[in-house]
Amino acid sequence: MAQEFFLVEISKEGGTILPSTLAHNIGVTKANISLLLIPLEKDGLITRSNYTQDGRKSIISITGEGQHLLLEHLHGNRQAIAERMQGLDEQELQQLIVLLEKLGNG
């Protein structure tokens, strides 16, 4: 579950991201992000390489295997959500839309 969360955040940035940006986006410290990324790198879901604009930094990229895992996970989530939403009536769907818009703007 955590793996997919990180992969989604990296994908939102076009498939590559600076560790400091990822740390900011998910609300962890820069020191912790390195520890959190080690398992993803060991599993071949991400790679780290030198950041061309500043050799002291690295950049994280999602791999083909990471993209595959993410697509599998998202497909399953979409199906589960669609099934659960079938039980909502029109008024509940409208309430859900209002709440999601509020969350998206907040």
JSON list of N, CA and C in Angstrom, two decimals, residues 22-84:
[
{"chain": "A", "resi": 22, "resn": "LEU", "atom": "N", "xyz": [9.38, 15.21, -3.09]},
{"chain": "A", "resi": 22, "resn": "LEU", "atom": "CA", "xyz": [8.54, 14.09, -2.66]},
{"chain": "A", "resi": 22, "resn": "LEU", "atom": "C", "xyz": [8.30, 14.15, -1.16]},
{"chain": "A", "resi": 23, "resn": "ALA", "atom": "N", "xyz": [9.36, 14.43, -0.39]},
{"chain": "A", "resi": 23, "resn": "ALA", "atom": "CA", "xyz": [9.21, 14.54, 1.06]},
{"chain": "A", "resi": 23, "resn": "ALA", "atom": "C", "xyz": [8.20, 15.62, 1.42]},
{"chain": "A", "resi": 24, "resn": "HIS", "atom": "N", "xyz": [8.29, 16.75, 0.77]},
{"chain": "A", "resi": 24, "resn": "HIS", "atom": "CA", "xyz": [7.34, 17.85, 1.01]},
{"chain": "A", "resi": 24, "resn": "HIS", "atom": "C", "xyz": [5.92, 17.43, 0.66]},
{"chain": "A", "resi": 25, "resn": "ASN", "atom": "N", "xyz": [5.76, 16.79, -0.50]},
{"chain": "A", "resi": 25, "resn": "ASN", "atom": "CA", "xyz": [4.42, 16.41, -0.98]},
{"chain": "A", "resi": 25, "resn": "ASN", "atom": "C", "xyz": [3.72, 15.42, -0.05]},
{"chain": "A", "resi": 26, "resn": "ILE", "atom": "N", "xyz": [4.50, 14.53, 0.56]},
{"chain": "A", "resi": 26, "resn": "ILE", "atom": "CA", "xyz": [3.86, 13.52, 1.42]},
{"chain": "A", "resi": 26, "resn": "ILE", "atom": "C", "xyz": [3.96, 13.85, 2.90]},
{"chain": "A", "resi": 27, "resn": "GLY", "atom": "N", "xyz": [4.66, 14.94, 3.23]},
{"chain": "A", "resi": 27, "resn": "GLY", "atom": "CA", "xyz": [4.68, 15.40, 4.62]},
{"chain": "A", "resi": 27, "resn": "GLY", "atom": "C", "xyz": [5.66, 14.69, 5.52]},
{"chain": "A", "resi": 28, "resn": "VAL", "atom": "N", "xyz": [6.83, 14.31, 4.99]},
{"chain": "A", "resi": 28, "resn": "VAL", "atom": "CA", "xyz": [7.87, 13.72, 5.82]},
{"chain": "A", "resi": 28, "resn": "VAL", "atom": "C", "xyz": [9.14, 14.56, 5.70]},
{"chain": "A", "resi": 29, "resn": "THR", "atom": "N", "xyz": [10.09, 14.30, 6.56]},
{"chain": "A", "resi": 29, "resn": "THR", "atom": "CA", "xyz": [11.34, 15.05, 6.51]},
{"chain": "A", "resi": 29, "resn": "THR", "atom": "C", "xyz": [12.23, 14.53, 5.38]},
{"chain": "A", "resi": 30, "resn": "LYS", "atom": "N", "xyz": [13.16, 15.35, 4.98]},
{"chain": "A", "resi": 30, "resn": "LYS", "atom": "CA", "xyz": [14.11, 14.95, 3.93]},
{"chain": "A", "resi": 30, "resn": "LYS", "atom": "C", "xyz": [14.93, 13.75, 4.38]},
{"chain": "A", "resi": 31, "resn": "ALA", "atom": "N", "xyz": [15.26, 13.70, 5.67]},
{"chain": "A", "resi": 31, "resn": "ALA", "atom": "CA", "xyz": [16.03, 12.57, 6.19]},
{"chain": "A", "resi": 31, "resn": "ALA", "atom": "C", "xyz": [15.23, 11.27, 6.10]},
{"chain": "A", "resi": 32, "resn": "ASN", "atom": "N", "xyz": [13.95, 11.34, 6.40]},
{"chain": "A", "resi": 32, "resn": "ASN", "atom": "CA", "xyz": [13.12, 10.13, 6.38]},
{"chain": "A", "resi": 32, "resn": "ASN", "atom": "C", "xyz": [12.84, 9.63, 4.97]},
{"chain": "A", "resi": 33, "resn": "ILE", "atom": "N", "xyz": [12.80, 10.52, 3.99]},
{"chain": "A", "resi": 33, "resn": "ILE", "atom": "CA", "xyz": [12.44, 10.09, 2.64]},
{"chain": "A", "resi": 33, "resn": "ILE", "atom": "C", "xyz": [13.45, 9.09, 2.10]},
{"chain": "A", "resi": 34, "resn": "SER", "atom": "N", "xyz": [14.72, 9.28, 2.41]},
{"chain": "A", "resi": 34, "resn": "SER", "atom": "CA", "xyz": [15.74, 8.35, 1.94]},
{"chain": "A", "resi": 34, "resn": "SER", "atom": "C", "xyz": [15.49, 6.94, 2.47]},
{"chain": "A", "resi": 35, "resn": "LEU", "atom": "N", "xyz": [15.15, 6.86, 3.74]},
{"chain": "A", "resi": 35, "resn": "LEU", "atom": "CA", "xyz": [14.86, 5.55, 4.34]},
{"chain": "A", "resi": 35, "resn": "LEU", "atom": "C", "xyz": [13.61, 4.92, 3.74]},
{"chain": "A", "resi": 36, "resn": "LEU", "atom": "N", "xyz": [12.62, 5.74, 3.44]},
{"chain": "A", "resi": 36, "resn": "LEU", "atom": "CA", "xyz": [11.37, 5.23, 2.89]},
{"chain": "A", "resi": 36, "resn": "LEU", "atom": "C", "xyz": [11.53, 4.74, 1.45]},
{"chain": "A", "resi": 37, "resn": "LEU", "atom": "N", "xyz": [12.49, 5.30, 0.73]},
{"chain": "A", "resi": 37, "resn": "LEU", "atom": "CA", "xyz": [12.67, 4.93, -0.67]},
{"chain": "A", "resi": 37, "resn": "LEU", "atom": "C", "xyz": [13.53, 3.69, -0.87]},
{"chain": "A", "resi": 38, "resn": "ILE", "atom": "N", "xyz": [14.30, 3.30, 0.13]},
{"chain": "A", "resi": 38, "resn": "ILE", "atom": "CA", "xyz": [15.20, 2.15, 0.00]},
{"chain": "A", "resi": 38, "resn": "ILE", "atom": "C", "xyz": [14.46, 0.89, -0.45]},
{"chain": "A", "resi": 39, "resn": "PRO", "atom": "N", "xyz": [13.32, 0.52, 0.18]},
{"chain": "A", "resi": 39, "resn": "PRO", "atom": "CA", "xyz": [12.62, -0.69, -0.27]},
{"chain": "A", "resi": 39, "resn": "PRO", "atom": "C", "xyz": [12.13, -0.62, -1.71]},
{"chain": "A", "resi": 40, "resn": "LEU", "atom": "N", "xyz": [11.68, 0.55, -2.15]},
{"chain": "A", "resi": 40, "resn": "LEU", "atom": "CA", "xyz": [11.22, 0.70, -3.53]},
{"chain": "A", "resi": 40, "resn": "LEU", "atom": "C", "xyz": [12.36, 0.52, -4.51]},
{"chain": "A", "resi": 41, "resn": "GLU", "atom": "N", "xyz": [13.52, 1.03, -4.14]},
{"chain": "A", "resi": 41, "resn": "GLU", "atom": "CA", "xyz": [14.69, 0.89, -5.00]},
{"chain": "A", "resi": 41, "resn": "GLU", "atom": "C", "xyz": [15.15, -0.57, -5.04]},
{"chain": "A", "resi": 42, "resn": "LYS", "atom": "N", "xyz": [15.15, -1.24, -3.89]},
{"chain": "A", "resi": 42, "resn": "LYS", "atom": "CA", "xyz": [15.54, -2.65, -3.83]},
{"chain": "A", "resi": 42, "resn": "LYS", "atom": "C", "xyz": [14.59, -3.53, -4.63]},
{"chain": "A", "resi": 43, "resn": "ASP", "atom": "N", "xyz": [13.31, -3.16, -4.66]},
{"chain": "A", "resi": 43, "resn": "ASP", "atom": "CA", "xyz": [12.31, -3.94, -5.40]},
{"chain": "A", "resi": 43, "resn": "ASP", "atom": "C", "xyz": [12.28, -3.58, -6.89]},
{"chain": "A", "resi": 44, "resn": "GLY", "atom": "N", "xyz": [13.11, -2.63, -7.30]},
{"chain": "A", "resi": 44, "resn": "GLY", "atom": "CA", "xyz": [13.18, -2.25, -8.70]},
{"chain": "A", "resi": 44, "resn": "GLY", "atom": "C", "xyz": [12.04, -1.38, -9.18]},
{"chain": "A", "resi": 45, "resn": "LEU", "atom": "N", "xyz": [11.34, -0.72, -8.24]},
{"chain": "A", "resi": 45, "resn": "LEU", "atom": "CA", "xyz": [10.20, 0.11, -8.60]},
{"chain": "A", "resi": 45, "resn": "LEU", "atom": "C", "xyz": [10.61, 1.55, -8.92]},
{"chain": "A", "resi": 46, "resn": "ILE", "atom": "N", "xyz": [11.75, 1.97, -8.38]},
{"chain": "A", "resi": 46, "resn": "ILE", "atom": "CA", "xyz": [12.30, 3.29, -8.67]},
{"chain": "A", "resi": 46, "resn": "ILE", "atom": "C", "xyz": [13.80, 3.17, -8.89]},
{"chain": "A", "resi": 47, "resn": "THR", "atom": "N", "xyz": [14.37, 4.19, -9.50]},
{"chain": "A", "resi": 47, "resn": "THR", "atom": "CA", "xyz": [15.82, 4.32, -9.60]},
{"chain": "A", "resi": 47, "resn": "THR", "atom": "C", "xyz": [16.20, 5.70, -9.11]},
{"chain": "A", "resi": 48, "resn": "ARG", "atom": "N", "xyz": [17.43, 5.82, -8.65]},
{"chain": "A", "resi": 48, "resn": "ARG", "atom": "CA", "xyz": [17.97, 7.13, -8.29]},
{"chain": "A", "resi": 48, "resn": "ARG", "atom": "C", "xyz": [19.16, 7.40, -9.20]},
{"chain": "A", "resi": 49, "resn": "SER", "atom": "N", "xyz": [19.26, 8.62, -9.68]},
{"chain": "A", "resi": 49, "resn": "SER", "atom": "CA", "xyz": [20.40, 9.01, -10.51]},
{"chain": "A", "resi": 49, "resn": "SER", "atom": "C", "xyz": [20.79, 10.43, -10.14]},
{"chain": "A", "resi": 50, "resn": "ASN", "atom": "N", "xyz": [21.95, 10.86, -10.62]},
{"chain": "A", "resi": 50, "resn": "ASN", "atom": "CA", "xyz": [22.41, 12.21, -10.34]},
{"chain": "A", "resi": 50, "resn": "ASN", "atom": "C", "xyz": [21.52, 13.22, -11.04]},
{"chain": "A", "resi": 51, "resn": "TYR", "atom": "N", "xyz": [21.23, 14.28, -10.33]},
{"chain": "A", "resi": 51, "resn": "TYR", "atom": "CA", "xyz": [20.43, 15.38, -10.86]},
{"chain": "A", "resi": 51, "resn": "TYR", "atom": "C", "xyz": [21.35, 16.27, -11.69]},
{"chain": "A", "resi": 52, "resn": "THR", "atom": "N", "xyz": [21.06, 16.41, -12.97]},
{"chain": "A", "resi": 52, "resn": "THR", "atom": "CA", "xyz": [21.97, 17.10, -13.88]},
{"chain": "A", "resi": 52, "resn": "THR", "atom": "C", "xyz": [22.16, 18.58, -13.52]},
{"chain": "A", "resi": 53, "resn": "GLN", "atom": "N", "xyz": [21.16, 19.20, -12.91]},
{"chain": "A", "resi": 53, "resn": "GLN", "atom": "CA", "xyz": [21.27, 20.62, -12.58]},
{"chain": "A", "resi": 53, "resn": "GLN", "atom": "C", "xyz": [22.08, 20.89, -11.33]},
{"chain": "A", "resi": 54, "resn": "ASP", "atom": "N", "xyz": [22.25, 19.86, -10.50]},
{"chain": "A", "resi": 54, "resn": "ASP", "atom": "CA", "xyz": [23.02, 20.01, -9.27]},
{"chain": "A", "resi": 54, "resn": "ASP", "atom": "C", "xyz": [23.55, 18.63, -8.89]},
{"chain": "A", "resi": 55, "resn": "GLY", "atom": "N", "xyz": [24.83, 18.41, -9.12]},
{"chain": "A", "resi": 55, "resn": "GLY", "atom": "CA", "xyz": [25.44, 17.10, -8.88]},
{"chain": "A", "resi": 55, "resn": "GLY", "atom": "C", "xyz": [25.38, 16.61, -7.45]},
{"chain": "A", "resi": 56, "resn": "ARG", "atom": "N", "xyz": [25.07, 17.50, -6.51]},
{"chain": "A", "resi": 56, "resn": "ARG", "atom": "CA", "xyz": [24.96, 17.08, -5.11]},
{"chain": "A", "resi": 56, "resn": "ARG", "atom": "C", "xyz": [23.63, 16.41, -4.81]},
{"chain": "A", "resi": 57, "resn": "LYS", "atom": "N", "xyz": [22.70, 16.53, -5.73]},
{"chain": "A", "resi": 57, "resn": "LYS", "atom": "CA", "xyz": [21.35, 15.99, -5.53]},
{"chain": "A", "resi": 57, "resn": "LYS", "atom": "C", "xyz": [21.14, 14.77, -6.41]},
{"chain": "A", "resi": 58, "resn": "SER", "atom": "N", "xyz": [20.15, 13.98, -6.03]},
{"chain": "A", "resi": 58, "resn": "SER", "atom": "CA", "xyz": [19.73, 12.86, -6.87]},
{"chain": "A", "resi": 58, "resn": "SER", "atom": "C", "xyz": [18.29, 13.08, -7.29]},
{"chain": "A", "resi": 59, "resn": "ILE", "atom": "N", "xyz": [17.89, 12.36, -8.30]},
{"chain": "A", "resi": 59, "resn": "ILE", "atom": "CA", "xyz": [16.52, 12.42, -8.79]},
{"chain": "A", "resi": 59, "resn": "ILE", "atom": "C", "xyz": [15.95, 11.01, -8.79]},
{"chain": "A", "resi": 60, "resn": "ILE", "atom": "N", "xyz": [14.70, 10.90, -8.45]},
{"chain": "A", "resi": 60, "resn": "ILE", "atom": "CA", "xyz": [14.03, 9.60, -8.38]},
{"chain": "A", "resi": 60, "resn": "ILE", "atom": "C", "xyz": [13.18, 9.45, -9.64]},
{"chain": "A", "resi": 61, "resn": "SER", "atom": "N", "xyz": [13.26, 8.27, -10.24]},
{"chain": "A", "resi": 61, "resn": "SER", "atom": "CA", "xyz": [12.45, 7.97, -11.42]},
{"chain": "A", "resi": 61, "resn": "SER", "atom": "C", "xyz": [11.72, 6.66, -11.20]},
{"chain": "A", "resi": 62, "resn": "ILE", "atom": "N", "xyz": [10.49, 6.60, -11.64]},
{"chain": "A", "resi": 62, "resn": "ILE", "atom": "CA", "xyz": [9.71, 5.36, -11.57]},
{"chain": "A", "resi": 62, "resn": "ILE", "atom": "C", "xyz": [10.17, 4.46, -12.72]},
{"chain": "A", "resi": 63, "resn": "THR", "atom": "N", "xyz": [10.31, 3.19, -12.45]},
{"chain": "A", "resi": 63, "resn": "THR", "atom": "CA", "xyz": [10.75, 2.23, -13.48]},
{"chain": "A", "resi": 63, "resn": "THR", "atom": "C", "xyz": [9.53, 1.64, -14.19]},
{"chain": "A", "resi": 64, "resn": "GLY", "atom": "N", "xyz": [9.80, 0.88, -15.23]},
{"chain": "A", "resi": 64, "resn": "GLY", "atom": "CA", "xyz": [8.72, 0.18, -15.92]},
{"chain": "A", "resi": 64, "resn": "GLY", "atom": "C", "xyz": [7.98, -0.76, -14.99]},
{"chain": "A", "resi": 65, "resn": "GLU", "atom": "N", "xyz": [8.73, -1.43, -14.13]},
{"chain": "A", "resi": 65, "resn": "GLU", "atom": "CA", "xyz": [8.10, -2.34, -13.16]},
{"chain": "A", "resi": 65, "resn": "GLU", "atom": "C", "xyz": [7.23, -1.56, -12.17]},
{"chain": "A", "resi": 66, "resn": "GLY", "atom": "N", "xyz": [7.69, -0.37, -11.77]},
{"chain": "A", "resi": 66, "resn": "GLY", "atom": "CA", "xyz": [6.91, 0.48, -10.89]},
{"chain": "A", "resi": 66, "resn": "GLY", "atom": "C", "xyz": [5.64, 0.95, -11.55]},
{"chain": "A", "resi": 67, "resn": "GLN", "atom": "N", "xyz": [5.73, 1.31, -12.82]},
{"chain": "A", "resi": 67, "resn": "GLN", "atom": "CA", "xyz": [4.54, 1.74, -13.57]},
{"chain": "A", "resi": 67, "resn": "GLN", "atom": "C", "xyz": [3.54, 0.60, -13.69]},
{"chain": "A", "resi": 68, "resn": "HIS", "atom": "N", "xyz": [4.06, -0.60, -13.93]},
{"chain": "A", "resi": 68, "resn": "HIS", "atom": "CA", "xyz": [3.18, -1.78, -14.06]},
{"chain": "A", "resi": 68, "resn": "HIS", "atom": "C", "xyz": [2.43, -2.02, -12.74]},
{"chain": "A", "resi": 69, "resn": "LEU", "atom": "N", "xyz": [3.14, -1.99, -11.62]},
{"chain": "A", "resi": 69, "resn": "LEU", "atom": "CA", "xyz": [2.52, -2.19, -10.32]},
{"chain": "A", "resi": 69, "resn": "LEU", "atom": "C", "xyz": [1.46, -1.11, -10.06]},
{"chain": "A", "resi": 70, "resn": "LEU", "atom": "N", "xyz": [1.79, 0.12, -10.39]},
{"chain": "A", "resi": 70, "resn": "LEU", "atom": "CA", "xyz": [0.86, 1.22, -10.18]},
{"chain": "A", "resi": 70, "resn": "LEU", "atom": "C", "xyz": [-0.41, 1.04, -11.01]},
{"chain": "A", "resi": 71, "resn": "LEU", "atom": "N", "xyz": [-0.28, 0.66, -12.27]},
{"chain": "A", "resi": 71, "resn": "LEU", "atom": "CA", "xyz": [-1.44, 0.45, -13.12]},
{"chain": "A", "resi": 71, "resn": "LEU", "atom": "C", "xyz": [-2.33, -0.67, -12.60]},
{"chain": "A", "resi": 72, "resn": "GLU", "atom": "N", "xyz": [-1.71, -1.75, -12.14]},
{"chain": "A", "resi": 72, "resn": "GLU", "atom": "CA", "xyz": [-2.49, -2.86, -11.57]},
{"chain": "A", "resi": 72, "resn": "GLU", "atom": "C", "xyz": [-3.26, -2.40, -10.35]},
{"chain": "A", "resi": 73, "resn": "HIS", "atom": "N", "xyz": [-2.59, -1.64, -9.50]},
{"chain": "A", "resi": 73, "resn": "HIS", "atom": "CA", "xyz": [-3.21, -1.17, -8.26]},
{"chain": "A", "resi": 73, "resn": "HIS", "atom": "C", "xyz": [-4.36, -0.20, -8.56]},
{"chain": "A", "resi": 74, "resn": "LEU", "atom": "N", "xyz": [-4.13, 0.74, -9.46]},
{"chain": "A", "resi": 74, "resn": "LEU", "atom": "CA", "xyz": [-5.16, 1.73, -9.78]},
{"chain": "A", "resi": 74, "resn": "LEU", "atom": "C", "xyz": [-6.39, 1.09, -10.41]},
{"chain": "A", "resi": 75, "resn": "HIS", "atom": "N", "xyz": [-6.16, 0.11, -11.28]},
{"chain": "A", "resi": 75, "resn": "HIS", "atom": "CA", "xyz": [-7.29, -0.56, -11.93]},
{"chain": "A", "resi": 75, "resn": "HIS", "atom": "C", "xyz": [-8.18, -1.24, -10.88]},
{"chain": "A", "resi": 76, "resn": "GLY", "atom": "N", "xyz": [-7.56, -1.94, -9.95]},
{"chain": "A", "resi": 76, "resn": "GLY", "atom": "CA", "xyz": [-8.33, -2.61, -8.89]},
{"chain": "A", "resi": 76, "resn": "GLY", "atom": "C", "xyz": [-9.08, -1.62, -8.02]},
{"chain": "A", "resi": 77, "resn": "ASN", "atom": "N", "xyz": [-8.44, -0.48, -7.71]},
{"chain": "A", "resi": 77, "resn": "ASN", "atom": "CA", "xyz": [-9.10, 0.54, -6.89]},
{"chain": "A", "resi": 77, "resn": "ASN", "atom": "C", "xyz": [-10.30, 1.13, -7.61]},
{"chain": "A", "resi": 78, "resn": "ARG", "atom": "N", "xyz": [-10.15, 1.40, -8.89]},
{"chain": "A", "resi": 78, "resn": "ARG", "atom": "CA", "xyz": [-11.25, 1.99, -9.65]},
{"chain": "A", "resi": 78, "resn": "ARG", "atom": "C", "xyz": [-12.45, 1.06, -9.69]},
{"chain": "A", "resi": 79, "resn": "GLN", "atom": "N", "xyz": [-12.20, -0.23, -9.87]},
{"chain": "A", "resi": 79, "resn": "GLN", "atom": "CA", "xyz": [-13.30, -1.19, -9.89]},
{"chain": "A", "resi": 79, "resn": "GLN", "atom": "C", "xyz": [-14.01, -1.24, -8.54]},
{"chain": "A", "resi": 80, "resn": "ALA", "atom": "N", "xyz": [-13.23, -1.26, -7.47]},
{"chain": "A", "resi": 80, "resn": "ALA", "atom": "CA", "xyz": [-13.82, -1.32, -6.13]},
{"chain": "A", "resi": 80, "resn": "ALA", "atom": "C", "xyz": [-14.64, -0.07, -5.84]},
{"chain": "A", "resi": 81, "resn": "ILE", "atom": "N", "xyz": [-14.14, 1.08, -6.23]},
{"chain": "A", "resi": 81, "resn": "ILE", "atom": "CA", "xyz": [-14.88, 2.33, -6.00]},
{"chain": "A", "resi": 81, "resn": "ILE", "atom": "C", "xyz": [-16.17, 2.35, -6.81]},
{"chain": "A", "resi": 82, "resn": "ALA", "atom": "N", "xyz": [-16.08, 1.94, -8.07]},
{"chain": "A", "resi": 82, "resn": "ALA", "atom": "CA", "xyz": [-17.27, 1.92, -8.93]},
{"chain": "A", "resi": 82, "resn": "ALA", "atom": "C", "xyz": [-18.34, 1.00, -8.34]},
{"chain": "A", "resi": 83, "resn": "GLU", "atom": "N", "xyz": [-17.94, -0.15, -7.83]},
{"chain": "A", "resi": 83, "resn": "GLU", "atom": "CA", "xyz": [-18.90, -1.08, -7.23]},
{"chain": "A", "resi": 83, "resn": "GLU", "atom": "C", "xyz": [-19.56, -0.47, -6.00]},
{"chain": "A", "resi": 84, "resn": "ARG", "atom": "N", "xyz": [-18.78, 0.20, -5.17]},
{"chain": "A", "resi": 84, "resn": "ARG", "atom": "CA", "xyz": [-19.34, 0.80, -3.95]},
{"chain": "A", "resi": 84, "resn": "ARG", "atom": "C", "xyz": [-20.24, 1.98, -4.26]}
]
